[in-house]
Short mmCIF file of C-alpha atoms in Angstrom, two decimals:
data_model
loop_
_atom_site.label_atom_id
_atom_site.label_comp_id
_atom_site.label_asym_id
_atom_site.label_seq_id
_atom_site.Cartn_x
_atom_site.Cartn_y
_atom_site.Cartn_z
CA MET A 1 3.25 -24.57 -3.69
CA ARG A 2 4.84 -22.78 -0.82
CA GLY A 3 7.43 -20.27 -1.34
CA PRO A 4 10.36 -19.42 0.97
CA ALA A 5 8.27 -16.63 2.69
CA ASP A 6 5.74 -19.11 3.74
CA VAL A 7 7.99 -21.10 5.87
CA ALA A 8 9.47 -20.03 9.26
CA ALA A 9 13.23 -19.62 9.38
CA PRO A 10 14.71 -22.38 11.58
CA ALA A 11 15.40 -20.97 15.09
CA PRO A 12 18.79 -21.55 16.85
CA HIS A 13 19.00 -24.66 18.86
CA HIS A 14 20.94 -25.87 21.77
CA GLY A 15 21.68 -29.37 22.57
CA LYS A 16 19.32 -31.95 21.20
CA TRP A 17 16.38 -29.67 20.99
CA ARG A 18 15.70 -27.90 17.72
CA CYS A 19 12.78 -26.08 15.86
CA ARG A 20 11.77 -27.42 12.69
CA VAL A 21 8.88 -26.90 10.23
CA LEU A 22 6.70 -29.89 9.92
CA PRO A 23 5.14 -30.68 6.56
CA CYS A 24 1.42 -29.91 6.16
CA PRO A 25 -1.40 -31.08 3.82
CA ARG A 26 -1.52 -28.92 0.50
CA PHE A 27 -4.91 -27.53 1.30
CA LEU A 28 -3.55 -25.62 4.34
CA SER A 29 -1.62 -23.54 1.81
CA GLY A 30 1.25 -22.36 3.84
CA LEU A 31 -0.28 -22.83 7.47
CA SER A 32 2.55 -25.34 8.43
CA VAL A 33 3.20 -26.19 12.10
CA PRO A 34 6.45 -24.84 13.41
CA GLY A 35 8.55 -25.91 16.54
CA PRO A 36 7.61 -24.92 19.99
CA ARG A 37 9.58 -21.48 20.10
CA VAL A 38 8.22 -20.14 16.69
CA LEU A 39 4.66 -21.47 17.58
CA ARG A 40 4.78 -19.54 20.88
CA THR A 41 5.77 -16.38 19.10
CA GLU A 42 2.96 -16.76 16.38
CA VAL A 43 0.38 -17.41 19.16
CA LEU A 44 1.24 -14.46 21.40
CA ALA A 45 1.52 -12.15 18.43
CA GLY A 46 -1.86 -13.23 17.19
CA LEU A 47 -3.41 -12.61 20.61
CA VAL A 48 -1.95 -9.13 20.73
CA VAL A 49 -3.24 -8.30 17.23
CA ALA A 50 -6.69 -9.65 18.13
CA LEU A 51 -6.85 -7.41 21.26
CA ALA A 52 -5.83 -4.35 19.05
CA LEU A 53 -8.27 -5.19 16.44
CA ILE A 54 -11.36 -5.10 18.50
CA PRO A 55 -11.37 -1.13 19.37
CA GLU A 56 -10.31 -0.66 15.66
CA ALA A 57 -13.10 -2.60 14.20
CA ILE A 58 -15.73 -1.10 16.46
CA ALA A 59 -14.24 2.54 15.73
CA PHE A 60 -14.42 1.76 11.73
CA SER A 61 -17.94 0.42 12.12
CA ILE A 62 -19.16 3.85 13.53
CA ILE A 63 -17.33 5.73 10.69
CA ALA A 64 -19.15 3.42 8.24
CA GLY A 65 -22.47 3.76 10.02
CA VAL A 66 -23.09 0.21 10.67
CA ASP A 67 -23.37 -1.89 13.90
CA PRO A 68 -20.06 -2.75 15.65
CA ARG A 69 -20.86 -6.52 14.89
CA VAL A 70 -20.51 -5.81 11.13
CA GLY A 71 -16.95 -4.34 11.57
CA LEU A 72 -15.83 -7.22 14.09
CA TYR A 73 -17.35 -9.95 11.83
CA ALA A 74 -15.37 -8.43 8.91
CA SER A 75 -12.20 -8.47 10.80
CA PHE A 76 -12.68 -12.22 11.67
CA THR A 77 -13.53 -13.31 8.27
CA MET A 78 -10.79 -11.21 6.52
CA ALA A 79 -8.11 -12.40 8.77
CA VAL A 80 -8.96 -16.18 8.58
CA VAL A 81 -9.54 -16.23 4.88
CA ILE A 82 -6.47 -14.15 4.07
CA ALA A 83 -4.34 -16.58 6.07
CA PHE A 84 -5.05 -19.12 3.57
CA CYS A 85 -5.42 -17.13 0.31
CA GLY A 86 -2.96 -14.24 0.78
CA GLY A 87 0.38 -13.80 -0.68
CA ARG A 88 2.11 -12.07 2.26
CA PRO A 89 2.66 -14.35 5.32
CA ALA A 90 2.23 -12.42 8.76
CA MET A 91 0.24 -9.64 7.18
CA ILE A 92 -3.05 -8.82 8.90
CA SER A 93 -6.22 -7.92 7.01
CA ALA A 94 -9.39 -6.82 8.64
CA ALA A 95 -12.06 -3.95 8.54
CA THR A 96 -10.16 -0.67 7.79
CA GLY A 97 -10.88 3.01 8.01
CA ALA A 98 -10.13 3.49 4.34
CA VAL A 99 -12.94 1.15 3.31
CA ALA A 100 -15.14 2.51 6.12
CA LEU A 101 -14.78 6.05 4.66
CA VAL A 102 -15.61 4.92 1.14
CA VAL A 103 -18.90 2.95 2.21
CA ALA A 104 -20.19 5.45 4.63
CA PRO A 105 -22.50 7.32 2.04
CA LEU A 106 -23.79 4.06 0.64
CA VAL A 107 -24.84 2.72 4.01
CA ARG A 108 -26.39 6.19 4.87
CA GLU A 109 -28.47 6.33 1.74
CA HIS A 110 -29.22 2.59 1.06
CA GLY A 111 -28.57 0.52 4.07
CA VAL A 112 -26.45 -2.44 5.14
CA ASP A 113 -27.66 -4.94 2.45
CA HIS A 114 -26.48 -2.64 -0.31
CA LEU A 115 -23.05 -2.37 1.55
CA LEU A 116 -22.88 -6.19 1.54
CA VAL A 117 -23.46 -6.42 -2.24
CA ALA A 118 -20.81 -3.66 -2.81
CA VAL A 119 -18.25 -5.64 -0.73
CA VAL A 120 -18.92 -8.77 -2.61
CA LEU A 121 -18.67 -7.02 -5.88
CA GLY A 122 -15.62 -5.27 -4.77
CA GLY A 123 -13.99 -8.63 -4.07
CA LEU A 124 -14.93 -10.06 -7.46
CA LEU A 125 -13.27 -6.93 -9.03
CA GLN A 126 -10.19 -7.44 -6.97
CA VAL A 127 -9.98 -11.09 -8.33
CA LEU A 128 -10.23 -9.89 -11.94
CA LEU A 129 -7.61 -7.02 -11.44
CA ALA A 130 -5.36 -9.81 -10.00
CA VAL A 131 -5.80 -11.82 -13.02
CA ALA A 132 -5.25 -8.80 -15.21
CA GLY A 133 -1.75 -8.52 -13.51
CA VAL A 134 -2.51 -5.21 -11.63
CA ALA A 135 0.05 -6.25 -8.91
CA ARG A 136 2.88 -5.93 -11.28
CA LEU A 137 2.15 -2.06 -11.36
CA MET A 138 3.82 -1.99 -7.83
CA ARG A 139 7.21 -1.89 -9.54
CA PHE A 140 6.47 1.57 -10.77
CA LEU A 141 6.10 2.99 -7.26
CA PRO A 142 9.07 5.27 -6.42
CA ARG A 143 10.73 4.98 -3.07
CA SER A 144 9.88 8.41 -2.24
CA VAL A 145 6.07 7.51 -2.60
CA MET A 146 6.75 4.50 -0.43
CA VAL A 147 8.43 6.63 2.33
CA GLY A 148 5.60 8.94 2.15
CA PHE A 149 3.08 6.18 2.48
CA VAL A 150 4.86 4.95 5.52
CA ASN A 151 5.06 8.39 7.23
CA ALA A 152 1.60 9.16 6.52
CA LEU A 153 0.35 5.84 7.92
CA ALA A 154 2.36 6.58 11.18
CA ILE A 155 0.85 10.01 11.42
CA LEU A 156 -2.74 8.60 10.84
CA ILE A 157 -2.27 5.80 13.44
CA PHE A 158 -1.01 8.42 15.83
CA THR A 159 -3.80 10.94 15.20
CA ALA A 160 -6.48 8.08 15.45
CA GLN A 161 -5.50 7.82 19.11
CA LEU A 162 -6.00 11.53 19.95
CA PRO A 163 -9.79 11.28 20.60
CA HIS A 164 -9.03 8.61 23.26
CA LEU A 165 -6.80 11.16 25.05
CA TRP A 166 -9.22 14.25 24.79
CA ASN A 167 -11.55 15.16 27.55
CA VAL A 168 -10.87 11.95 29.68
CA PRO A 169 -10.19 11.34 33.28
CA TRP A 170 -6.58 12.16 34.30
CA PRO A 171 -5.77 8.55 35.23
CA VAL A 172 -5.94 7.76 31.44
CA TYR A 173 -2.66 9.79 30.79
CA VAL A 174 -0.94 7.98 33.60
CA LEU A 175 -2.03 4.73 32.35
CA THR A 176 -0.96 5.50 28.78
CA ALA A 177 2.42 6.65 29.91
CA VAL A 178 3.04 3.49 32.01
CA GLY A 179 1.85 1.30 29.08
CA ILE A 180 4.47 3.09 26.87
CA GLY A 181 7.06 2.65 29.60
CA VAL A 182 6.51 -1.01 29.81
CA MET A 183 6.81 -1.52 25.99
CA VAL A 184 10.02 0.47 25.78
CA GLY A 185 11.74 -1.05 28.96
CA LEU A 186 10.45 -4.69 28.83
CA PRO A 187 12.38 -5.79 25.72
CA ARG A 188 15.64 -4.73 27.26
CA TRP A 189 14.95 -7.45 29.87
CA THR A 190 13.30 -10.18 27.85
CA THR A 191 11.41 -10.78 24.61
CA VAL A 192 9.96 -13.95 25.52
CA VAL A 193 6.49 -12.49 25.79
CA PRO A 194 5.46 -9.60 23.49
CA ALA A 195 5.63 -6.12 25.45
CA PRO A 196 2.34 -4.98 24.08
CA LEU A 197 0.61 -8.07 25.63
CA VAL A 198 2.26 -7.56 29.06
CA ALA A 199 1.38 -3.91 28.99
CA ILE A 200 -2.31 -4.72 28.22
CA VAL A 201 -2.64 -7.46 30.96
CA LEU A 202 -1.10 -5.36 33.59
CA LEU A 203 -3.01 -2.23 32.94
CA THR A 204 -6.23 -4.15 32.80
CA ALA A 205 -5.45 -5.97 36.05
CA PHE A 206 -4.55 -2.69 37.88
CA THR A 207 -7.81 -0.82 36.77
CA VAL A 208 -10.00 -3.78 37.73
CA ALA A 209 -8.17 -4.30 40.97
CA ALA A 210 -8.11 -0.59 42.00
CA ALA A 211 -11.43 0.10 40.55
CA VAL A 212 -10.25 3.08 38.29
CA ALA A 213 -12.89 4.67 36.45
CA VAL A 214 -11.42 5.03 32.79
CA PRO A 215 -12.97 4.43 29.31
CA THR A 216 -12.85 0.82 28.42
CA VAL A 217 -13.39 -1.34 25.27
CA GLY A 218 -16.71 -2.04 26.41
CA ASP A 219 -17.77 1.61 26.30
CA GLN A 220 -16.82 1.61 22.43
CA GLY A 221 -19.97 -0.46 21.54
CA ALA A 222 -21.74 -3.72 22.10
CA LEU A 223 -19.70 -6.86 21.24
CA PRO A 224 -21.39 -9.74 19.29
CA ASP A 225 -22.50 -12.73 21.37
CA ALA A 226 -23.13 -15.10 18.38
CA LEU A 227 -20.98 -16.40 15.35
CA PRO A 228 -21.42 -14.81 12.03
CA VAL A 229 -23.60 -16.84 9.56
CA PHE A 230 -23.81 -17.17 5.86
CA GLY A 231 -26.52 -15.02 4.11
CA VAL A 232 -27.48 -13.44 0.78
CA PRO A 233 -27.99 -9.66 0.98
CA ALA A 234 -31.72 -8.88 0.66
CA VAL A 235 -31.44 -6.49 -2.42
CA PRO A 236 -33.32 -6.96 -5.77
CA PRO A 237 -30.90 -8.42 -8.45
CA THR A 238 -31.56 -5.49 -10.73
CA LEU A 239 -29.71 -3.12 -13.01
CA GLU A 240 -30.66 -0.41 -10.62
CA THR A 241 -29.03 -2.09 -7.84
CA LEU A 242 -25.84 -2.60 -9.89
CA THR A 243 -25.87 1.08 -10.75
CA VAL A 244 -26.14 1.95 -7.11
CA VAL A 245 -23.32 -0.23 -5.62
CA ALA A 246 -20.79 -0.32 -8.65
CA PRO A 247 -19.04 3.04 -7.91
CA TYR A 248 -18.61 1.86 -4.38
CA ALA A 249 -17.41 -1.57 -5.34
CA ILE A 250 -14.87 0.03 -7.66
CA ALA A 251 -13.71 2.04 -4.86
CA ILE A 252 -13.37 -0.68 -2.48
CA ALA A 253 -11.46 -2.82 -4.93
CA LEU A 254 -8.87 -0.03 -5.84
CA VAL A 255 -8.41 1.36 -2.25
CA GLY A 256 -8.19 -2.18 -0.78
CA LEU A 257 -5.67 -3.27 -3.36
CA ILE A 258 -3.54 -0.10 -3.16
CA GLU A 259 -3.37 -0.35 0.68
CA SER A 260 -2.75 -4.00 0.76
CA LEU A 261 -0.02 -4.08 -1.77
CA MET A 262 1.67 -1.09 -0.23
CA THR A 263 1.62 -2.93 3.24
CA ALA A 264 2.83 -6.17 1.66
CA LYS A 265 5.81 -4.35 0.08
CA LEU A 266 6.55 -2.68 3.43
CA VAL A 267 6.52 -6.04 5.16
CA ASP A 268 8.89 -7.43 2.50
CA ASP A 269 11.24 -4.76 3.30
CA ILE A 270 11.08 -5.31 7.02
CA THR A 271 11.56 -9.06 6.93
CA ASP A 272 13.88 -9.00 3.93
CA THR A 273 11.44 -11.74 2.19
CA HIS A 274 9.57 -11.64 -1.03
CA SER A 275 5.82 -12.17 -1.33
CA ASP A 276 3.40 -13.13 -4.19
CA LYS A 277 1.62 -9.81 -4.94
CA THR A 278 -0.60 -11.30 -7.55
CA ARG A 279 -1.74 -14.04 -5.02
CA GLU A 280 -2.29 -11.29 -2.45
CA SER A 281 -4.35 -9.31 -4.82
CA TRP A 282 -6.89 -12.15 -5.56
CA GLY A 283 -6.65 -13.26 -1.90
CA GLN A 284 -7.98 -9.88 -0.68
CA GLY A 285 -10.81 -10.29 -3.35
CA VAL A 286 -11.71 -13.70 -2.01
CA ALA A 287 -11.63 -12.50 1.62
CA ASN A 288 -13.97 -9.66 0.66
CA ILE A 289 -16.42 -12.07 -1.09
CA VAL A 290 -16.55 -14.33 1.94
CA THR A 291 -16.86 -11.28 4.19
CA GLY A 292 -19.76 -9.86 2.35
CA PHE A 293 -21.69 -13.19 2.45
CA PHE A 294 -21.00 -13.31 6.22
CA GLY A 295 -22.31 -9.91 7.12
CA GLY A 296 -19.03 -8.08 7.38
CA MET A 297 -18.21 -4.56 6.02
CA GLY A 298 -15.22 -5.51 3.97
CA GLY A 299 -11.61 -4.44 4.46
CA CYS A 300 -7.99 -4.79 3.45
CA ALA A 301 -4.52 -5.09 4.94
CA MET A 302 -4.12 -2.99 8.14
CA ILE A 303 -0.70 -1.36 8.55
CA GLY A 304 -1.02 -0.82 12.32
CA GLN A 305 -2.05 -4.35 13.19
CA THR A 306 0.53 -5.73 10.77
CA MET A 307 3.20 -3.80 12.41
CA ILE A 308 2.16 -5.11 15.81
CA ASN A 309 2.29 -8.62 14.34
CA VAL A 310 5.66 -8.26 12.60
CA ARG A 311 7.20 -6.38 15.46
CA SER A 312 6.13 -9.07 17.99
CA GLY A 313 8.22 -11.57 15.85
CA ALA A 314 5.49 -13.11 13.81
CA ARG A 315 6.62 -14.39 10.29
CA THR A 316 3.93 -17.00 9.20
CA ARG A 317 0.39 -17.26 8.22
CA ILE A 318 -0.31 -18.86 11.69
CA SER A 319 -0.26 -15.54 13.47
CA THR A 320 -2.76 -14.18 10.93
CA PHE A 321 -5.05 -16.98 11.29
CA LEU A 322 -4.92 -16.91 15.10
CA ALA A 323 -5.54 -13.22 15.12
CA GLY A 324 -8.97 -13.93 13.49
CA LEU A 325 -9.67 -16.91 15.50
CA PHE A 326 -8.71 -15.18 18.86
CA LEU A 327 -10.76 -12.10 17.89
CA LEU A 328 -13.94 -14.22 17.53
CA ILE A 329 -13.27 -16.16 20.73
CA LEU A 330 -12.41 -12.88 22.63
CA VAL A 331 -15.60 -11.06 21.58
CA VAL A 332 -18.07 -14.00 21.58
CA VAL A 333 -16.87 -16.18 24.44
CA LEU A 334 -14.94 -13.61 26.65
CA GLY A 335 -16.73 -10.51 25.78
CA ASP A 336 -17.31 -9.54 29.25
CA LEU A 337 -13.64 -9.82 30.14
CA VAL A 338 -12.44 -8.07 26.99
CA ALA A 339 -14.88 -5.18 27.73
CA LEU A 340 -12.73 -4.39 30.85
CA ILE A 341 -9.59 -3.59 28.95
CA PRO A 342 -8.85 0.07 29.37
CA MET A 343 -8.59 2.08 26.18
CA ALA A 344 -5.50 3.59 27.59
CA ALA A 345 -3.56 0.30 27.18
CA LEU A 346 -4.60 -0.18 23.39
CA VAL A 347 -3.78 3.50 22.85
CA ALA A 348 -0.17 3.08 24.26
CA VAL A 349 0.09 0.08 21.97
CA MET A 350 -1.00 2.12 18.93
CA ILE A 351 1.37 5.08 19.75
CA MET A 352 4.35 2.81 19.89
CA VAL A 353 3.44 1.29 16.61
CA SER A 354 3.08 4.75 15.08
CA VAL A 355 6.52 5.67 16.34
CA GLY A 356 8.14 2.39 14.98
CA THR A 357 6.31 2.88 11.69
CA PHE A 358 7.53 6.42 10.96
CA ASP A 359 10.72 6.55 8.93
CA TRP A 360 12.72 9.00 11.12
CA HIS A 361 15.76 8.77 8.93
CA SER A 362 13.85 10.23 6.05
CA VAL A 363 13.31 13.69 8.12
CA ARG A 364 16.74 13.98 9.36
CA PRO A 365 18.12 17.53 8.42
CA SER A 366 21.40 15.84 6.92
CA VAL A 367 19.25 13.55 4.85
CA LEU A 368 16.93 16.37 3.61
CA ARG A 369 19.94 18.63 2.64
CA ARG A 370 21.27 15.86 0.38
CA MET A 371 18.06 14.62 -0.90
CA PRO A 372 17.01 16.09 -4.25
CA ARG A 373 14.14 18.52 -3.91
CA SER A 374 11.96 16.40 -6.30
CA GLU A 375 12.18 13.48 -4.04
CA THR A 376 11.35 15.45 -0.96
CA ALA A 377 8.45 17.09 -2.86
CA VAL A 378 7.00 13.69 -3.76
CA MET A 379 7.28 12.38 -0.16
CA LEU A 380 5.60 15.48 1.34
CA SER A 381 2.88 15.43 -1.29
CA THR A 382 2.08 11.84 -0.48
CA VAL A 383 2.10 12.52 3.28
CA ALA A 384 0.04 15.77 2.95
CA VAL A 385 -2.85 14.18 0.68
CA THR A 386 -2.96 11.03 2.78
CA VAL A 387 -3.26 12.72 6.01
CA GLY A 388 -5.64 15.53 4.57
CA THR A 389 -8.02 12.99 3.16
CA HIS A 390 -7.52 10.03 5.34
CA ASN A 391 -7.32 8.10 2.07
CA LEU A 392 -4.21 6.16 1.31
CA ALA A 393 -5.23 5.65 -2.27
CA TYR A 394 -5.41 9.37 -2.89
CA GLY A 395 -2.09 9.96 -1.33
CA VAL A 396 -0.34 7.24 -3.28
CA GLY A 397 -1.97 8.45 -6.58
CA VAL A 398 -1.03 12.06 -6.08
CA GLY A 399 2.47 10.97 -4.99
CA VAL A 400 2.89 8.87 -8.24
CA LEU A 401 1.46 11.67 -10.29
CA VAL A 402 4.02 14.24 -8.68
CA ALA A 403 6.78 11.97 -9.24
CA MET A 404 5.90 11.32 -12.96
CA VAL A 405 5.76 14.98 -13.54
CA LEU A 406 9.00 15.94 -11.77
CA PHE A 407 10.79 12.98 -13.52
CA ALA A 408 9.39 14.06 -16.93
CA ARG A 409 10.50 17.56 -16.25
CA ARG A 410 14.05 16.47 -15.18
CA VAL A 411 14.62 14.14 -18.08
CA ALA A 412 13.34 16.67 -20.74
CA HIS A 413 16.25 18.98 -19.90
CA LEU A 414 18.67 16.20 -20.58
CA VAL A 415 17.99 16.43 -24.38
CA GLU A 416 20.95 17.98 -26.21
CA VAL A 417 20.94 19.29 -29.83
CA THR A 418 24.24 20.19 -31.44
CA SER A 419 24.94 20.99 -35.17
CA GLU A 420 27.77 21.33 -37.58
CA LEU A 421 28.17 22.31 -41.25
CA ASP A 422 30.21 20.31 -43.74
CA PRO A 423 33.16 22.07 -45.45
CA ASP A 424 31.46 22.81 -48.61
CA GLY A 425 28.55 24.49 -46.82
CA THR A 426 25.80 22.48 -48.51
CA THR A 427 24.81 20.21 -45.69
CA ARG A 428 24.11 20.95 -41.97
CA THR A 429 23.98 17.81 -39.69
CA TYR A 430 22.02 18.08 -36.24
CA ARG A 431 22.89 15.58 -33.54
CA VAL A 432 20.16 14.78 -31.04
CA ARG A 433 21.13 13.31 -27.77
CA GLY A 434 18.79 12.05 -25.03
CA GLN A 435 15.20 10.45 -24.52
CA LEU A 436 12.59 12.05 -26.76
CA PHE A 437 9.08 11.84 -25.49
CA PHE A 438 6.10 14.41 -24.88
CA ALA A 439 7.95 16.45 -22.40
CA SER A 440 11.33 16.83 -24.34
CA SER A 441 10.07 16.62 -27.92
CA ASN A 442 7.72 19.70 -27.60
CA ASP A 443 10.73 22.02 -27.56
CA LEU A 444 12.65 20.01 -30.08
CA VAL A 445 10.98 22.01 -32.96
CA PHE A 446 12.68 25.30 -31.75
CA SER A 447 16.22 23.82 -31.78
CA PHE A 448 16.61 24.20 -35.68
CA ASP A 449 17.59 27.20 -37.84
CA TYR A 450 15.06 26.99 -40.56
CA ALA A 451 15.72 30.24 -42.21
CA GLY A 452 19.61 30.03 -42.16
CA ASP A 453 20.34 26.35 -43.03
CA PRO A 454 21.55 25.16 -46.44
CA ALA A 455 19.67 23.13 -48.93
CA ARG A 456 20.16 19.86 -47.25
CA VAL A 457 19.79 19.17 -43.51
CA VAL A 458 20.38 15.75 -41.70
CA ILE A 459 18.78 14.96 -38.29
CA ASP A 460 20.95 12.18 -36.60
CA LEU A 461 19.04 10.37 -33.96
CA SER A 462 21.84 7.71 -33.37
CA GLU A 463 22.23 8.85 -29.70
CA ALA A 464 18.57 9.43 -29.14
CA HIS A 465 15.67 7.38 -28.54
CA VAL A 466 11.93 7.88 -29.79
CA TRP A 467 9.32 6.91 -27.20
CA ASP A 468 6.10 8.27 -28.25
CA ALA A 469 3.73 9.70 -31.00
CA SER A 470 4.52 13.23 -29.83
CA THR A 471 8.04 12.81 -30.82
CA VAL A 472 7.08 11.41 -34.19
CA ALA A 473 4.81 14.42 -34.75
CA ALA A 474 7.45 16.83 -33.69
CA LEU A 475 9.94 15.22 -36.22
CA GLU A 476 7.25 15.56 -38.96
CA ALA A 477 6.72 19.20 -38.09
CA ILE A 478 10.42 19.90 -38.32
CA THR A 479 10.70 18.17 -41.77
CA THR A 480 7.50 19.98 -42.97
CA LYS A 481 8.92 23.38 -41.88
CA TYR A 482 12.06 22.81 -43.87
CA ALA A 483 10.06 21.46 -46.87
CA ALA A 484 8.11 24.65 -46.92
CA ARG A 485 11.45 26.40 -47.58
CA GLY A 486 12.68 24.11 -50.19
CA VAL A 487 15.23 22.37 -47.97
CA GLU A 488 15.57 18.65 -48.07
CA ALA A 489 15.57 17.42 -44.52
CA SER A 490 16.22 13.71 -43.57
CA VAL A 491 16.17 11.78 -40.12
CA THR A 492 18.75 9.13 -39.80
CA GLY A 493 20.47 6.80 -37.15
CA MET A 494 17.31 5.79 -35.49
CA ASN A 495 17.74 2.53 -33.45
CA ARG A 496 15.45 -0.55 -34.11
CA ASP A 497 12.75 0.43 -31.65
CA SER A 498 12.58 4.05 -32.60
CA HIS A 499 12.75 3.22 -36.41
CA SER A 500 9.70 0.79 -35.93
CA ARG A 501 7.73 3.36 -33.95
CA HIS A 502 8.57 6.14 -36.43
CA ARG A 503 7.61 3.96 -39.51
CA ARG A 504 4.30 2.94 -37.79
CA LEU A 505 3.10 6.42 -36.88
CA ALA A 506 4.84 8.75 -39.43
CA GLY A 507 1.97 10.30 -41.58
CA TYR A 508 -0.74 9.40 -39.25
CA VAL A 509 -0.33 11.39 -35.95
CA THR A 510 -0.54 14.80 -37.70
CA GLY A 511 -3.00 13.83 -40.34
CA GLY A 512 -0.44 14.34 -43.10
CA HIS A 513 -1.80 11.22 -44.99
#
C-alpha cells in the first residue's frame, strides 16, 4: 500500500496538458509513472546522482581496502533494491564511508569473502531490528542532535573534497570555481535542467576540447566492465567464521540504521512529508543482503547524494532506481566517457551540497545568544565527535548521551520540598513537587529534619511522580531513618502509576524483605 510520500505531487498545468500519476502494478511498490514534467526531473536528478556516486564509491572502496568494483557494485544494488523496499522516497542508498571504515580491518585481516558474509549478516540483523521496532526510537532524538548531525555531515562532505584540491594543477581551482559559479548562477535563469548536471557536462566538454591536464574520474581507479553476478562467499560455515564476522556485522547494522534513519528524518523535514521508518529499516537490511550476495561491500543512506537528489527536485522512488541503473550503465557501457569527467566538476558539486546541507541558522550569533547552553553543548558535541571519528553513529550516540545527562541535571533541580507543622505540633507534613527519578531522588534524602521533627511525619507526593527504583529506594531510606528515631513516617498522595511502582518495588530494592 502506498503512502502519500510515495506519490509525486501534481504539477501545475496550463491549458489541456496536466501532470498526473498513473496507477502501477502492486509489485512495483511505489515506482509509479508520473507525468512528463515530473519524470524529466526524476530522470535528470538520477543521472546527476549517478555521476556523483562514481568517485565516492571508488574512494570508499579504497578506504575499505577492496577493489573499486566492489564499491561500485554495492552502490548499484543498494540503490536499485532500496527503491523498491525503502520507506523514504527520493533517498539514495549506496556504499558509504561509515561502512567502509567499519569493515576495513576485517578486509585487511581476513579478505573480501569474510566481508561479504558480514554484509549479509548485517543485513539480516537490520531486518530483525526493524521487526523489533528500533525505528520508533527515532522520536527520542533531540532537535539539537539532529542539527549537530546535519552540520557534521556538511563538514565531512566538504573536508572529503580537500584531497582533490591539494597538490593539484592550478586549472583544477579555476574549474572548481567555474563549476560553483554555474551552480549558483544558473538557477536564477532556469531550473529546467539541474545546475550540477550542466556544470559537469560543460567542464568535461571544456577539458576534453582544450586538452586540459587535470585529474579525472578515470584516475581514481578501474571501472567495472561486466555486470555483477550472484555468488555465495567462499568461507567455511563454521562457528569460527561467525565469531570473526559477527562484531563487524553488528557494527554494519547499527551504523547503517542510524545513518539511514537520520537521513530519512532530514529528508522528511526538507520535503514536508512523512516516511515509514520501519520499512526503511528492513529495506536497508534487504538491500545489504542482496548486495552481499552480488559482491558488494554494503552500505546505507548517503546524505550527500540524497541532498543532490532532493535539491534537484526529485521526490519519488524513480530517481533512486534510475541513479542505480544509470550508475551501472555509465561504468559498464560508457566507462571510457565517464573516465574523462574532471574531478573538479564533482568536487564543485559536493562543495555546493555541503554549503546547502549546513544549518547556517544554528550558528548565527543572535541564535546562539538565545539558545540554552545545554542545547548548544549537545549540538557541538555531536559535531565534534562525528567530525573527529568520521563515524556518524558515534557522534549521534554521544550527542544523545550528553542530551540525556544535561536534561536529567536540569529536571533534577526542579524538585521542591516544603514543610509545615500542624498547630498542635505533633505532625509535620512535607510536600514534594516535581519529577522523582535517579537524578533528583538522590538528594531527596537530605531534605528532611530527622532529628528535629515531631513523632509523626507525612510525606505528601500528590504533586510529584515516582519514575524509578532509585526513588522508591530513597523513600524507603527516609522512612527507615525516621523509624530508627521512633518517628512514624508515612507516604501519601501518590498517583496511580507512582503507587503501582512503589507497591511493586517497596521492600525489594534495598533488600529490606
